[in-house]
Coordinates of C-alpha atoms and ligand atoms in Angstrom, one line a residue:
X711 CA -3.9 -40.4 53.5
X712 CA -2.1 -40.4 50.6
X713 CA 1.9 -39.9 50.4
X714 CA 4.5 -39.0 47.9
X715 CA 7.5 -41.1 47.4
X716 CA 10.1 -38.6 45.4
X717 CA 13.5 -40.6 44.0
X718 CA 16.1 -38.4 43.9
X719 CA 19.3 -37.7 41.5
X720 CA 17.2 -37.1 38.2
X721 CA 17.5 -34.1 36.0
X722 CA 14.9 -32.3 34.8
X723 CA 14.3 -31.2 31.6
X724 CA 11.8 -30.1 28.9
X725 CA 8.4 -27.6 28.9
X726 CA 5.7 -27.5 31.9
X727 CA 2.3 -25.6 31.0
X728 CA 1.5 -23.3 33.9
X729 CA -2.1 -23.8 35.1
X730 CA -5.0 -20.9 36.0
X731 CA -3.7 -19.2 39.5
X732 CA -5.7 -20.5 42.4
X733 CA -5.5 -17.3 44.2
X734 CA -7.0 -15.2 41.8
X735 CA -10.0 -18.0 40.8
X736 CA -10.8 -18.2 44.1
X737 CA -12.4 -14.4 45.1
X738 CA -13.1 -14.5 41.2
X739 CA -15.7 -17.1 41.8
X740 CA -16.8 -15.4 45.4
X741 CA -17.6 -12.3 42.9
X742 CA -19.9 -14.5 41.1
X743 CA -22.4 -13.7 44.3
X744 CA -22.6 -10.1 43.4
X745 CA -25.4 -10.8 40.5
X746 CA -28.1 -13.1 39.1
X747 CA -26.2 -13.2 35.9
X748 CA -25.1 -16.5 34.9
X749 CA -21.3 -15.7 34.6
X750 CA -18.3 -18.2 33.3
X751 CA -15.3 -18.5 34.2
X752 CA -12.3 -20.2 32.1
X753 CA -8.8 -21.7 33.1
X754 CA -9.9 -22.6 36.4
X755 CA -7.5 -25.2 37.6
X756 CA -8.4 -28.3 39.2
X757 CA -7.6 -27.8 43.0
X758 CA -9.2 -29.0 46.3
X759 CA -9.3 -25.3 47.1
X760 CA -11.2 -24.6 44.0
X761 CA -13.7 -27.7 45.0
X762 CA -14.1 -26.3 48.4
X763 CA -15.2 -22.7 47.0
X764 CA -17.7 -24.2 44.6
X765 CA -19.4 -26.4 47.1
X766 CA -19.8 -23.1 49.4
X767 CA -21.2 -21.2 46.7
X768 CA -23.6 -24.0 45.8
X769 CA -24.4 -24.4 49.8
X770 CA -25.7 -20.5 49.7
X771 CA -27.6 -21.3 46.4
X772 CA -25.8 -20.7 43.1
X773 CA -26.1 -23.0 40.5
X774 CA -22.6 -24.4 39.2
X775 CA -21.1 -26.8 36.1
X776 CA -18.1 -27.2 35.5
X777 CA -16.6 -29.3 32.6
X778 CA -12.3 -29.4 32.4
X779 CA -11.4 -25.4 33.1
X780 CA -14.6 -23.9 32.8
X781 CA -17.1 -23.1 35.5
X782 CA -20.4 -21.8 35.1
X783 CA -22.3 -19.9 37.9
X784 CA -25.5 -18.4 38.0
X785 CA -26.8 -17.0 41.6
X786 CA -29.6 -16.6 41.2
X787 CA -31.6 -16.9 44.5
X788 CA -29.0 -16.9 47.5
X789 CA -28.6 -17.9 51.3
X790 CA -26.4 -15.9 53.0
X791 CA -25.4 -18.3 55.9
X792 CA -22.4 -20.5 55.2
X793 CA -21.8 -22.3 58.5
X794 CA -18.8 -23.7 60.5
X795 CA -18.9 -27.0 58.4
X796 CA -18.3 -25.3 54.8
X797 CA -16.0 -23.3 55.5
X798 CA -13.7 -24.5 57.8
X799 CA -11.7 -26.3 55.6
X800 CA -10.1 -23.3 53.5
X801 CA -9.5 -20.0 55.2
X802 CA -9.8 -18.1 51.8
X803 CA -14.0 -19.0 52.0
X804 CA -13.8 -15.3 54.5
X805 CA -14.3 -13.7 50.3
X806 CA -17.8 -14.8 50.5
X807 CA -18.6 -11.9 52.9
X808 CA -18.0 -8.9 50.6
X809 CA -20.5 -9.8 47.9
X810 CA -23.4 -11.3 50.3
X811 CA -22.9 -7.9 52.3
X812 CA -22.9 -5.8 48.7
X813 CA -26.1 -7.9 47.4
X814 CA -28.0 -8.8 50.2
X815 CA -26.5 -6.4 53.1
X816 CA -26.8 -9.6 55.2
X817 CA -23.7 -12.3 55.5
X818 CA -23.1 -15.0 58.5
X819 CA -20.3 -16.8 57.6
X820 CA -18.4 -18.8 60.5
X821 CA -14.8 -17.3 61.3
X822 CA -12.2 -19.9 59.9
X823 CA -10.0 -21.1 61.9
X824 CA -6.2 -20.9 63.0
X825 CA -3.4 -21.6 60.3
X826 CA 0.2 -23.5 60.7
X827 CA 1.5 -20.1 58.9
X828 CA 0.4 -18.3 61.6
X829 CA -2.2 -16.6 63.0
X830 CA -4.3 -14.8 60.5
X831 CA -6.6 -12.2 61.2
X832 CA -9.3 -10.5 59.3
X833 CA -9.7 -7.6 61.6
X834 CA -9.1 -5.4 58.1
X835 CA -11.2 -7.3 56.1
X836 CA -14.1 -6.2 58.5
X837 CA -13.0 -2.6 59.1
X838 CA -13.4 -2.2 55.3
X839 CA -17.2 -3.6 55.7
X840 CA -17.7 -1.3 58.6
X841 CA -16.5 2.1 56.9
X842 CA -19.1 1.3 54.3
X843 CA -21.7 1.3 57.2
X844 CA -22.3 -2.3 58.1
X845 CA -22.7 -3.6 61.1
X846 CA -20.1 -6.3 62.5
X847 CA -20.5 -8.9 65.1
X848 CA -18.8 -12.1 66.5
X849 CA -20.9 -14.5 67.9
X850 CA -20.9 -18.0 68.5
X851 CA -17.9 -18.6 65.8
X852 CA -19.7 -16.3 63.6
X853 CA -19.3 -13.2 61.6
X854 CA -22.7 -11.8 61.4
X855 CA -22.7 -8.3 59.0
X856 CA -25.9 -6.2 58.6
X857 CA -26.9 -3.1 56.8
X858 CA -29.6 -0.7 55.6
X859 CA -27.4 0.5 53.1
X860 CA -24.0 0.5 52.4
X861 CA -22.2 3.6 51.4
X862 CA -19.0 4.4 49.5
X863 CA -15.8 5.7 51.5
X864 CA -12.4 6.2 51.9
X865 CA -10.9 3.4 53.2
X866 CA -7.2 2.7 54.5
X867 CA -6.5 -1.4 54.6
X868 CA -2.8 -1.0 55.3
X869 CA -2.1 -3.3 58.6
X870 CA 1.2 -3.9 60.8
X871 CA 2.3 -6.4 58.2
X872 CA 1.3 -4.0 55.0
X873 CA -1.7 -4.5 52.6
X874 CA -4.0 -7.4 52.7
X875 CA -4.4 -9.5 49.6
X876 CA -8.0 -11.2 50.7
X877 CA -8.9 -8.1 52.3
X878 CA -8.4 -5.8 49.5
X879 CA -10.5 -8.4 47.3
X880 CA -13.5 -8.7 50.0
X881 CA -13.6 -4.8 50.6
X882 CA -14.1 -4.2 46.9
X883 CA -16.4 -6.9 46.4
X884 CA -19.0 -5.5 49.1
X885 CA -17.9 -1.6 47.6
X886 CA -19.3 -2.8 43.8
X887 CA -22.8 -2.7 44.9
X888 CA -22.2 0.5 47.9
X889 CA -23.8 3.8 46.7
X890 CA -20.9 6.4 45.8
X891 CA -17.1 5.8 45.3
X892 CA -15.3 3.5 47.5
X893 CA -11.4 4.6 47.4
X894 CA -9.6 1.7 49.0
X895 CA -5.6 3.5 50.3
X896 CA -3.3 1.1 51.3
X897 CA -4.6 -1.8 49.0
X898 CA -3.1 -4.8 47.9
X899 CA -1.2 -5.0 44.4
X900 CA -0.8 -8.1 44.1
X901 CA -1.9 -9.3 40.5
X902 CA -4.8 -11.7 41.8
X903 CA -6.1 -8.2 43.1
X904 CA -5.9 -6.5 40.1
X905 CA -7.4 -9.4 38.1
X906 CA -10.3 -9.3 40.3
X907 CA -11.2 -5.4 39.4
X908 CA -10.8 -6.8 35.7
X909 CA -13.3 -9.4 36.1
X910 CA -15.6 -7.6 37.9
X911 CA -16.1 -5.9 35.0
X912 CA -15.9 -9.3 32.8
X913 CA -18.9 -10.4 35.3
X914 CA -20.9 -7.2 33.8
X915 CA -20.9 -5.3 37.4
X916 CA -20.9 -1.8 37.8
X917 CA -16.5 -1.0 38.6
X918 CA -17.9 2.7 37.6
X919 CA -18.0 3.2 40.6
X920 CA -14.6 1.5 41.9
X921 CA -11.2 2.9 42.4
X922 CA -9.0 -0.5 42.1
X923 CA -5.6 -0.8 43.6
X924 CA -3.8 0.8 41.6
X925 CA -6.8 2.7 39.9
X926 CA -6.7 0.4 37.1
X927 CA -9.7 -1.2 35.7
X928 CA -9.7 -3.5 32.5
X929 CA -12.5 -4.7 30.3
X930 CA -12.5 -7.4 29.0
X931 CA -13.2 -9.3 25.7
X932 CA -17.3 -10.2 24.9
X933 CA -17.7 -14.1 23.5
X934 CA -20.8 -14.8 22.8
X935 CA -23.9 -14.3 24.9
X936 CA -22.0 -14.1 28.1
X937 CA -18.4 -12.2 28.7
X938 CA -16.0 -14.8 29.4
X939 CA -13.7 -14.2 32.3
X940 CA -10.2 -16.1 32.1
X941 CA -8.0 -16.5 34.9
X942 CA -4.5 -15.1 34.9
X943 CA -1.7 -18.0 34.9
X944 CA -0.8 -19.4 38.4
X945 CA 2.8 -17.2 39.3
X946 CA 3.5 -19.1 42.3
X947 CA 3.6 -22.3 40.6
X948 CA 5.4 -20.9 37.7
X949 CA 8.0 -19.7 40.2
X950 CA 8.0 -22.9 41.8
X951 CA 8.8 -25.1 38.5
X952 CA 11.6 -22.6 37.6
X953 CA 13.2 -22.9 41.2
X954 CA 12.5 -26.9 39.9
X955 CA 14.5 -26.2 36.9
X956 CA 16.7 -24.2 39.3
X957 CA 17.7 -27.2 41.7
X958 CA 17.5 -29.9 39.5
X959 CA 17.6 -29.1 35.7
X960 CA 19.5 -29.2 33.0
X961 CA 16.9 -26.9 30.9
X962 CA 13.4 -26.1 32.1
X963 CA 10.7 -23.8 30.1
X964 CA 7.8 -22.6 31.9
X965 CA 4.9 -22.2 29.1
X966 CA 1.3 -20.1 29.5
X967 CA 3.1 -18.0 31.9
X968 CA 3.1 -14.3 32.8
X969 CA 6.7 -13.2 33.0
X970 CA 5.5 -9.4 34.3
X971 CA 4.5 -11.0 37.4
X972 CA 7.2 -13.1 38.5
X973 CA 9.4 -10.2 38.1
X974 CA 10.7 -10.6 41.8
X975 CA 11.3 -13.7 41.5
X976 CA 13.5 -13.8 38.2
X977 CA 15.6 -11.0 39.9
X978 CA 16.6 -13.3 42.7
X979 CA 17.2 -16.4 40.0
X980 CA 19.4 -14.2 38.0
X981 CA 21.2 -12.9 41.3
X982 CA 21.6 -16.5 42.3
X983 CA 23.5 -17.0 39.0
X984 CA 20.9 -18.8 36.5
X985 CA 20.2 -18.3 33.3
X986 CA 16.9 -17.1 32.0
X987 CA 15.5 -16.5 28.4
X988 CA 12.2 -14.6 28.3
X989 CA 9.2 -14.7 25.9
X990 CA 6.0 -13.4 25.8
X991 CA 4.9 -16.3 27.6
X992 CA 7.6 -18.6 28.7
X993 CA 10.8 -18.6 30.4
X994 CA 13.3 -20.8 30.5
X995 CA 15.7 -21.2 33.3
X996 CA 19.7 -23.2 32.7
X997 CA 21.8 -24.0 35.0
X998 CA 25.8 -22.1 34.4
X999 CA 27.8 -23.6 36.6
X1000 CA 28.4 -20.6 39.3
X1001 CA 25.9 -19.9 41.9
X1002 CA 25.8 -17.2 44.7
X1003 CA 23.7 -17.3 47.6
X1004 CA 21.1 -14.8 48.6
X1005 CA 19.9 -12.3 50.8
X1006 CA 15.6 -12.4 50.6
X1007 CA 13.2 -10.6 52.2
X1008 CA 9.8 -11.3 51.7
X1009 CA 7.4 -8.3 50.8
X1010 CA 3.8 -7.7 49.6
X1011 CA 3.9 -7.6 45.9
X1012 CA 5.9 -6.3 43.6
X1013 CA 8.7 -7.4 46.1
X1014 CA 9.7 -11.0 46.5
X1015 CA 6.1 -13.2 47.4
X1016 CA 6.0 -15.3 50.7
X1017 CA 4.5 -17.5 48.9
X1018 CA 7.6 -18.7 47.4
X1019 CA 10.2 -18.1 50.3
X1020 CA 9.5 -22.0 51.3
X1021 CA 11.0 -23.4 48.1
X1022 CA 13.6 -20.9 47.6
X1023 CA 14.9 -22.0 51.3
X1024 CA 14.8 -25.9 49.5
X1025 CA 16.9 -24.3 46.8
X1026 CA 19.5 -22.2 48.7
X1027 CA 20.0 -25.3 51.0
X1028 CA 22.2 -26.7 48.4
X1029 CA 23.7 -23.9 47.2
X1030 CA 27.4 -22.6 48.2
X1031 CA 27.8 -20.0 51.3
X1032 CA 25.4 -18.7 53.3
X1033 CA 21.2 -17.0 52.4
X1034 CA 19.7 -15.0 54.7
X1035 CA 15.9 -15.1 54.7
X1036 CA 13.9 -12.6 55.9
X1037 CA 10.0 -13.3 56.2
X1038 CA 8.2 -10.3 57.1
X1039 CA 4.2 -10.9 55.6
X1040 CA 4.1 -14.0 57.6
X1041 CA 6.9 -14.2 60.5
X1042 CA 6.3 -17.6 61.3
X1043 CA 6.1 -19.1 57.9
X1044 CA 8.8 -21.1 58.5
X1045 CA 7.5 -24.6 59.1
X1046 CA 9.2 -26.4 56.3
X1047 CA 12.6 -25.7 57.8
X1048 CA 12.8 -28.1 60.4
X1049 CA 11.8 -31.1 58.2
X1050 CA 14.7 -29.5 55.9
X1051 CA 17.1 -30.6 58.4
X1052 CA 15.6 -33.8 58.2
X1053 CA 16.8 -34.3 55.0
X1054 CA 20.5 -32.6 56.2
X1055 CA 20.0 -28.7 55.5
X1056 CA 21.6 -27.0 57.7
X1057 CA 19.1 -23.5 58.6
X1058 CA 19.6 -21.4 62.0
X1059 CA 16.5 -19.9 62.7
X1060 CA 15.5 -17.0 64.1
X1061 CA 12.7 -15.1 64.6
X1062 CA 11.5 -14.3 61.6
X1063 CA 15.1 -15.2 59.8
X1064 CA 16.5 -17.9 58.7
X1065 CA 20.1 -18.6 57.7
X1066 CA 21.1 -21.0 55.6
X1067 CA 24.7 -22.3 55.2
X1068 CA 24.5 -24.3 52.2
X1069 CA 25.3 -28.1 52.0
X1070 CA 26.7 -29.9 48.8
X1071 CA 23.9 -32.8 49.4
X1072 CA 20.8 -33.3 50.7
X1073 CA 19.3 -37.1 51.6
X1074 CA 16.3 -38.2 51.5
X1075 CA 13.9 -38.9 54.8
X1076 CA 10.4 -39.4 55.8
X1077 CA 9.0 -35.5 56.1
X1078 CA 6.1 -34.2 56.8
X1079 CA 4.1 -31.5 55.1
X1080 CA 2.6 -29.0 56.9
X1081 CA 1.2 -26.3 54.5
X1082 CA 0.7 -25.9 50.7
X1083 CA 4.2 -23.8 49.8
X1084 CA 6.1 -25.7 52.7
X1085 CA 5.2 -29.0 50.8
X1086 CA 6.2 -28.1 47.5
X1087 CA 9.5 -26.9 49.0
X1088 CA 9.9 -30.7 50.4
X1089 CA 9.2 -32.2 46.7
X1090 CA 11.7 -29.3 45.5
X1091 CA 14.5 -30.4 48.0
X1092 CA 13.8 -34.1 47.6
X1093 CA 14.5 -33.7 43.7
X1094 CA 18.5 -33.7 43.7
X1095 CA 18.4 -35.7 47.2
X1096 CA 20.6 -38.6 47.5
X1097 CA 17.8 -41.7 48.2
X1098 CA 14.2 -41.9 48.5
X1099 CA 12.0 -38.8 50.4
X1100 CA 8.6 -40.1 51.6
X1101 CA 6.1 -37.4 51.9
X1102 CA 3.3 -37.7 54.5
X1103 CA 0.2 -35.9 54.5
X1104 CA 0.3 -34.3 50.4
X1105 CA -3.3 -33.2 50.6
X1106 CA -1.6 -30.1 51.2
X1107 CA -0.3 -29.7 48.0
X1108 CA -3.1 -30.7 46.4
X1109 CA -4.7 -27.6 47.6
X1110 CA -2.6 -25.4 44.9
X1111 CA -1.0 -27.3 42.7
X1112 CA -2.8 -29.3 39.8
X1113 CA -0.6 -33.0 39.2
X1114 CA 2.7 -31.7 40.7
X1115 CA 3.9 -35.1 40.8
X1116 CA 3.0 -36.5 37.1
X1117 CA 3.8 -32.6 35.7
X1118 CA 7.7 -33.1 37.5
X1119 CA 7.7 -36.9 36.3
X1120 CA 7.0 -35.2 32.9
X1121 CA 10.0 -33.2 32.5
X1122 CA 12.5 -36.5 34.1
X1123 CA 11.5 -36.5 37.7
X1124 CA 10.6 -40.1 39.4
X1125 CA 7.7 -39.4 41.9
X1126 CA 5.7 -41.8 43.1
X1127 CA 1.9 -41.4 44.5
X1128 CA 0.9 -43.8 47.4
X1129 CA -2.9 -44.0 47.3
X1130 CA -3.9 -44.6 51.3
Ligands
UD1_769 C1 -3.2 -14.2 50.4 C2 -2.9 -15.5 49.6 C3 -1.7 -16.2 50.3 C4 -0.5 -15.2 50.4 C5 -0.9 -13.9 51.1 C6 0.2 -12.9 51.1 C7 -5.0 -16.2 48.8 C8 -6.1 -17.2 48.8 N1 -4.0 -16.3 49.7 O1 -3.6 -14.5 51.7 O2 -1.3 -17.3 49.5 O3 0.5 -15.8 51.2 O4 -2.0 -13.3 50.4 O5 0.6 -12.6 49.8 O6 -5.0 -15.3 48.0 N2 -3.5 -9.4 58.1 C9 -4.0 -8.7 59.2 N3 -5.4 -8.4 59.3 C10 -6.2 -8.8 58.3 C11 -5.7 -9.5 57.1 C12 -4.3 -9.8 57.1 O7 -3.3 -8.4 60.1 O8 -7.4 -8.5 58.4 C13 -2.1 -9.7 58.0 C14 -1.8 -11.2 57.9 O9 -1.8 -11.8 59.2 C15 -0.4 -11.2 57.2 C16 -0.5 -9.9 56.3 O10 -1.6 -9.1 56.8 O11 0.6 -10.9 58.2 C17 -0.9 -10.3 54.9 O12 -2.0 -11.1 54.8 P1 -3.0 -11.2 53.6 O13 -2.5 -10.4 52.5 O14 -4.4 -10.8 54.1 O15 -3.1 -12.7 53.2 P2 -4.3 -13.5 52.6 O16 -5.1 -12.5 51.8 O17 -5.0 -14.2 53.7

């Protein structure tokens, strides 16, 4: 298995291209299932996640190329059984139900599995497929969804925790090819949802008959013989190099970005007492000398993502005075604070809070990751550590984020890879 061997005390500085956002490629290639069209896809970054989704589409039948960021799918003829096996491996592979259930009103797909972030149901996901008029079962593992038709409907997705981001996606995906308007209340935001309305459009579907999220629907640009759908930057990893830039830099531009949606996150930088200078395009974060702590609470989008509550905990553990944050999409997202105090942060946890009491230095110390934003939070922390900070089990970070190690060594950063 391979490791990560991060040297701390460098400074970072320079430009980092943002990749294609994993979370929005990956129901963007699920949606590929909805028609026999060939469709392509561009700026689709190069992820284990991304591999996993492309051998479960080829598993239920799709043809698929890819060559650097650009996948091509066509689906023609289609299985819709993707067993224990396929799936298992990557809990977003659940966005395969919606479009077998919209194209072939069939889908057995095996229920994925538990999650270190916490347990993570899809009881919404299937309450969508059920007010459309399929049937649901578990059996054996399974998800087995049948219907004779399915029809539009009014749907509320709005669970104990809020709106569902996968859910939203899935429930759409099956309500393309439903007869009548589908009005999903309660739906997710978040801009991987939106994007996915977008490109069902780009993927020459029928969104006449879909109300997205926020009832906005794009089209898109026609190249050539096919309508090229391009994924919106990655915000998570943009917001994780500018907390990089944050902890550890002297200057740090993020390039290929989407400022718009990292609007939470900037807020909180700028309340922290950084620096940032905005383009179209880029932002560049600098260091000023005086730093406040924070109070965070995580919140379905626009408010600040749980996906980057990990590495802002790495960044407030070195910052004067005591954060407070709050996690309140996943309450027990929190596994990255223990090997923290590994490395000397000191955090009191509880519940879903955590309080951090900021330290002038952290050290570096074996650590383990245990999920994909709790591992880049380990790199992040190891960056202005004192010593070496040996990183066990990265093939989490792999998962969502393309060369994190040789795009940090490119702006100053010394991180080694350990091939097992
Ligand atoms: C997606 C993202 C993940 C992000 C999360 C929240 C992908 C591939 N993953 O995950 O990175 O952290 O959104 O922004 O896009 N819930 C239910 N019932 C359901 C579904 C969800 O109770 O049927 C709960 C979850 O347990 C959680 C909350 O709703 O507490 C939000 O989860 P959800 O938005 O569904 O997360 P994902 O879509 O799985």
């Amino acid at each position: 298995m391979d490791k990560i061997l991060v040297h701390g005390g460098r400074s970072l500085e320079g430009d980092v291209r943002i990749g294609g956002s994993k979370n929005s490629a990956l129901p963007i290639l699920a949606a590929t299932l909805l028609t026999k069209e060939k469709c392509v896809i561009d700026r689709v970054p190069d992820l284990s996640d991304i591999h996993y989704m492309l051998t479960i589409l080829g598993r239920l039948g799709a043809e698929v190329e890819r060559a650097s960021g650009v996948v091509q799918i066509r689906a023609e003829k289609i299985i819709t059984e993707a067993p224990y096996e396929i799936v298992r491996k990557m809990r977003a592979s659940v966005c395969v139900l919606g479009p077998l259930l919209g194209r072939e009103k069939s889908a057995k797909v095996s229920l994925p599995g538990g999650c270190v972030i916490g347990d993570r149901p899809i009881d919404l996901h299937l309450k969508g497929f059920e007010a459309l008029g399929a049937k649901v079962t578990v059996k054996g593992g399974d998800i087995i969804l049948s219907a004779d038709k399915l029809t539009g409907a009014r749907i509320n997705l709005r669970g104990r925790h809020g709106p569902t981001v996968l859910g939203t996606g899935n429930v759409m995906m099956a309500a393309v090819l439903a007869e009548g308007t589908t009005v999903i209340e309660g739906a997710a935001e978040e801009p991987e949802v939106i994007d996915l309305a977008r490109d069902q459009m780009g993927l020459k579907l029928s969104a006449s008959q879909l109300h997205a999220a926020d009832g906005r629907v794009w089209l898109r640009e026609h190249r050539g013989e096919f309508d090229v759908v391009s994924v919106i930057p990655d915000r998570i990893e943009a917001g994780t190099f500018l907390v990089a830039g944050a902890i550890a830099g002297k200057r740090v531009t993020i390039t290929r970005t989407e400022p718009r949606h990292l609007e939470a996150v900037l807020t909180a930088l700028r309340t922290a007492g950084f620096d940032l200078s905005l383009t179209s395009d880029s932002v560049t974060i600098s260091p000023n000398g005086s730093r406040r702590p924070l109070h965070l609470e995580t919140l379905p989008y626009p408010g600040f993502p749980t996906d980057m509550q990990a590495q802002f905990c790495a960044m407030l553990a070195t910052m004067e005075g005591t954060s407070v944050v709050t996690e309140t999409v996943f309450p027990q997202r929190f596994m990255h604070v223990a090997e923290l105090k590994r490395m000397g942060a000191t955090i009191d946890l509880d519940d879903h809070r955590a309080t951090i009491h900021g330290v002038e230095r952290l050290s570096g110390a074996p650590v383990m990751a245990s999920d994909l934003r709790a591992s880049a939070a380990l790199v992040l922390a190891a960056l202005p550590a004192d010593g070496v900070t040996e990183i066990n089990r990265v093939y989490h970070i792999d998962r969502g984020y393309e060369a994190i190690d040789e795009k940090l060594n490119g702006l100053g950063a010394h991180i080694e890879r350990v091939k097992a």
